[in-house]
Amino acid sequence: MIEIMSDHWLTSFEGASVRTLEAGESLFRRNDKVEMAFLVRGGQVLLRRALKDGGLLTLHIANAGDLVAEASLFADQYHCDAVTDRTTKVSAIPKAQLLKDFENGSWGGNLSVRALERTTRELQALRTRIEIMRLRKVTDRLDAYLELNGPPKEGGWVHVADWIGVTPPALYRELAKRRRDDLA
């Protein structure tokens, strides 16, 4: 959860029912419609995105007291899966209700919803970048980047190298290798 939000927003979840998920159970799947906001009451929820090669990127781990996929409050569909690796308790309220509470400041908050949206999107991008940079091989980092973002515009490969945390020469070697493999 974003630290600029004090715990006052938790009052939005007062009286919400609590659901128990067992290890390996999903809270939601990628491309599901975003209708609810979820609060972890105990345990943890892992936000994961499956890659084409079968690997998984863990984009975030929401622990007790955290909202799950806070950036989804500003999306129509989820961009990853939310799964548990242990028994986990979550509460849910309609996302529209939570956004209304933020707008109205009914819990004493003074946040701008636009600022919250911008911050959550930046946080989402940062989490993704960190997870990509944790991959060891240039080829794996590049595959993950391309799967999530597609190829850059002309002249954008230097930015991609920086974004995935490799030197431009390392990236260009990988791109040259891929071109050779495609020609073979």
Coordinates of C-alpha atoms in Angstrom, one line a residue:
M1 CA 0.0 0.0 0.0
I2 CA 1.2 3.5 -0.8
E3 CA 2.7 5.1 2.4
I4 CA 1.2 8.5 1.7
M5 CA -2.1 7.1 2.6
S6 CA -2.6 6.9 6.4
D7 CA -4.5 4.0 7.8
H8 CA -7.7 6.1 7.9
W9 CA -8.8 4.5 4.6
L10 CA -9.1 1.2 6.4
T11 CA -12.5 2.4 7.8
S12 CA -13.8 1.8 4.3
F13 CA -13.5 -1.9 4.9
E14 CA -15.3 -1.9 8.3
G15 CA -18.0 -4.4 8.3
A16 CA -16.8 -6.0 5.1
S17 CA -17.1 -9.8 5.0
V18 CA -13.9 -11.8 5.3
R19 CA -13.0 -14.6 2.8
T20 CA -10.5 -17.3 3.4
L21 CA -8.3 -18.4 0.5
E22 CA -6.2 -21.6 0.8
A23 CA -2.6 -21.9 -0.6
G24 CA -2.6 -21.8 -4.4
E25 CA -6.1 -20.3 -4.6
S26 CA -6.8 -17.3 -6.9
L27 CA -8.4 -14.1 -5.8
F28 CA -8.7 -12.9 -9.4
R29 CA -7.1 -13.7 -12.8
R30 CA -5.6 -11.5 -15.5
N31 CA -8.3 -9.9 -17.7
D32 CA -11.0 -10.4 -15.1
K33 CA -13.2 -7.3 -14.8
V34 CA -12.2 -5.0 -11.8
E35 CA -15.2 -4.6 -9.7
M36 CA -14.0 -5.0 -6.1
A37 CA -11.2 -3.6 -3.9
F38 CA -9.5 -6.2 -1.7
L39 CA -7.8 -5.7 1.7
V40 CA -5.5 -8.4 3.0
R41 CA -6.5 -9.2 6.6
G42 CA -3.9 -12.0 7.1
G43 CA -1.5 -14.0 5.0
Q44 CA -0.4 -12.6 1.6
V45 CA -1.5 -12.3 -1.9
L46 CA 1.1 -12.5 -4.8
L47 CA 0.5 -10.5 -7.9
R48 CA 1.9 -12.5 -10.8
R49 CA 2.1 -12.4 -14.5
A50 CA 2.7 -15.5 -16.5
L51 CA 5.3 -15.1 -19.3
K52 CA 5.1 -16.9 -22.7
D53 CA 8.1 -19.1 -21.7
G54 CA 6.2 -20.5 -18.7
G55 CA 8.0 -18.3 -16.2
L56 CA 6.3 -16.1 -13.7
L57 CA 7.0 -12.5 -12.7
T58 CA 5.9 -11.7 -9.2
L59 CA 5.1 -8.0 -9.4
H60 CA 4.1 -7.4 -5.8
I61 CA 3.3 -9.2 -2.6
A62 CA 0.4 -7.7 -0.6
N63 CA 0.6 -8.4 3.1
A64 CA -1.8 -7.9 6.0
G65 CA -3.1 -4.3 5.9
D66 CA -2.4 -3.8 2.2
L67 CA -4.7 -3.2 -0.7
V68 CA -4.3 -5.8 -3.4
A69 CA -3.4 -4.4 -6.8
E70 CA -4.2 -0.7 -5.9
A71 CA -3.5 0.4 -9.4
S72 CA -6.4 -1.7 -10.5
L73 CA -8.7 0.8 -8.9
F74 CA -8.1 2.8 -12.1
A75 CA -8.4 0.0 -14.6
D76 CA -11.2 -2.0 -16.2
Q77 CA -9.4 -5.3 -16.1
Y78 CA -6.7 -6.9 -14.0
H79 CA -3.2 -7.0 -15.6
C80 CA -2.0 -10.0 -13.5
D81 CA -3.2 -12.9 -11.4
A82 CA -3.6 -12.6 -7.7
V83 CA -2.8 -15.9 -5.9
T84 CA -1.9 -17.1 -2.5
D85 CA 0.9 -19.3 -1.3
R86 CA -0.6 -19.8 2.2
T87 CA -3.9 -19.5 3.9
T88 CA -4.9 -15.9 3.5
K89 CA -7.9 -13.8 4.6
V90 CA -9.2 -10.9 2.5
S91 CA -12.1 -8.5 2.7
A92 CA -13.7 -6.9 -0.4
I93 CA -15.8 -3.8 -1.1
P94 CA -16.9 -2.4 -4.4
K95 CA -14.1 -0.4 -6.0
A96 CA -16.5 2.4 -6.6
Q97 CA -17.2 2.7 -2.9
L98 CA -13.5 3.0 -2.1
L99 CA -12.9 5.6 -4.8
K100 CA -15.9 7.5 -3.5
D101 CA -14.5 7.4 0.0
F102 CA -11.2 8.7 -1.3
E103 CA -12.9 11.5 -3.2
N104 CA -15.2 12.5 -0.3
G105 CA -12.5 12.2 2.3
S106 CA -15.1 10.5 4.5
W107 CA -12.3 9.0 6.6
G108 CA -10.5 12.3 7.1
G109 CA -8.2 11.9 4.1
N110 CA -7.3 14.8 1.8
L111 CA -6.0 12.9 -1.1
S112 CA -6.6 13.8 -4.7
V113 CA -7.9 10.8 -6.6
R114 CA -5.9 11.9 -9.7
A115 CA -2.7 12.0 -7.6
L116 CA -3.5 8.6 -6.2
E117 CA -4.1 7.3 -9.7
R118 CA -0.8 8.7 -11.0
T119 CA 1.1 7.3 -8.0
T120 CA -0.4 3.8 -8.3
R121 CA 0.5 3.6 -12.0
E122 CA 4.0 4.7 -11.3
L123 CA 4.2 2.1 -8.5
Q124 CA 2.9 -0.5 -10.9
A125 CA 5.5 0.3 -13.5
L126 CA 8.3 0.4 -10.9
R127 CA 7.3 -3.0 -9.5
T128 CA 7.3 -4.5 -13.0
R129 CA 10.7 -3.0 -13.8
I130 CA 12.3 -4.3 -10.6
E131 CA 11.0 -7.8 -11.3
I132 CA 12.4 -7.7 -14.9
M133 CA 15.7 -6.5 -13.6
R134 CA 15.8 -9.4 -11.2
L135 CA 16.0 -11.8 -14.1
R136 CA 19.6 -12.9 -14.6
K137 CA 19.9 -13.2 -18.4
V138 CA 19.7 -10.4 -20.9
T139 CA 17.5 -12.6 -23.1
D140 CA 15.0 -13.2 -20.3
R141 CA 14.9 -9.5 -19.4
L142 CA 14.3 -8.6 -23.1
D143 CA 11.7 -11.3 -23.5
A144 CA 9.8 -10.0 -20.4
Y145 CA 10.0 -6.4 -21.6
L146 CA 8.8 -7.2 -25.1
E147 CA 6.0 -9.3 -23.8
L148 CA 4.7 -6.5 -21.6
N149 CA 5.5 -3.5 -23.8
G150 CA 6.1 -4.7 -27.3
P151 CA 9.0 -3.4 -29.4
P152 CA 10.1 0.2 -29.1
K153 CA 9.7 2.9 -31.7
E154 CA 12.6 3.5 -34.0
G155 CA 15.7 4.7 -32.0
G156 CA 14.2 3.4 -28.7
W157 CA 16.4 0.4 -28.1
V158 CA 18.8 2.5 -25.9
H159 CA 15.9 3.3 -23.6
V160 CA 15.0 -0.4 -23.5
A161 CA 18.6 -1.3 -22.5
D162 CA 18.4 1.3 -19.7
W163 CA 14.9 0.1 -18.6
I164 CA 15.9 -3.5 -18.3
G165 CA 19.2 -2.7 -16.6
V166 CA 21.8 -3.7 -19.2
T167 CA 24.3 -1.8 -21.3
P168 CA 23.4 -0.9 -24.9
P169 CA 26.2 -3.2 -26.3
A170 CA 24.8 -6.2 -24.3
L171 CA 21.3 -5.5 -25.7
Y172 CA 22.6 -5.1 -29.2
R173 CA 24.5 -8.4 -29.0
E174 CA 21.2 -10.1 -27.9
L175 CA 19.3 -8.4 -30.8
A176 CA 22.0 -9.4 -33.3
K177 CA 21.9 -13.0 -32.0
R178 CA 18.1 -13.1 -32.4
R179 CA 18.4 -11.8 -36.0
R180 CA 20.9 -14.5 -36.8
D181 CA 18.7 -17.2 -35.3
D182 CA 15.7 -16.0 -37.3
L183 CA 17.7 -16.2 -40.5
A184 CA 18.9 -19.7 -39.8

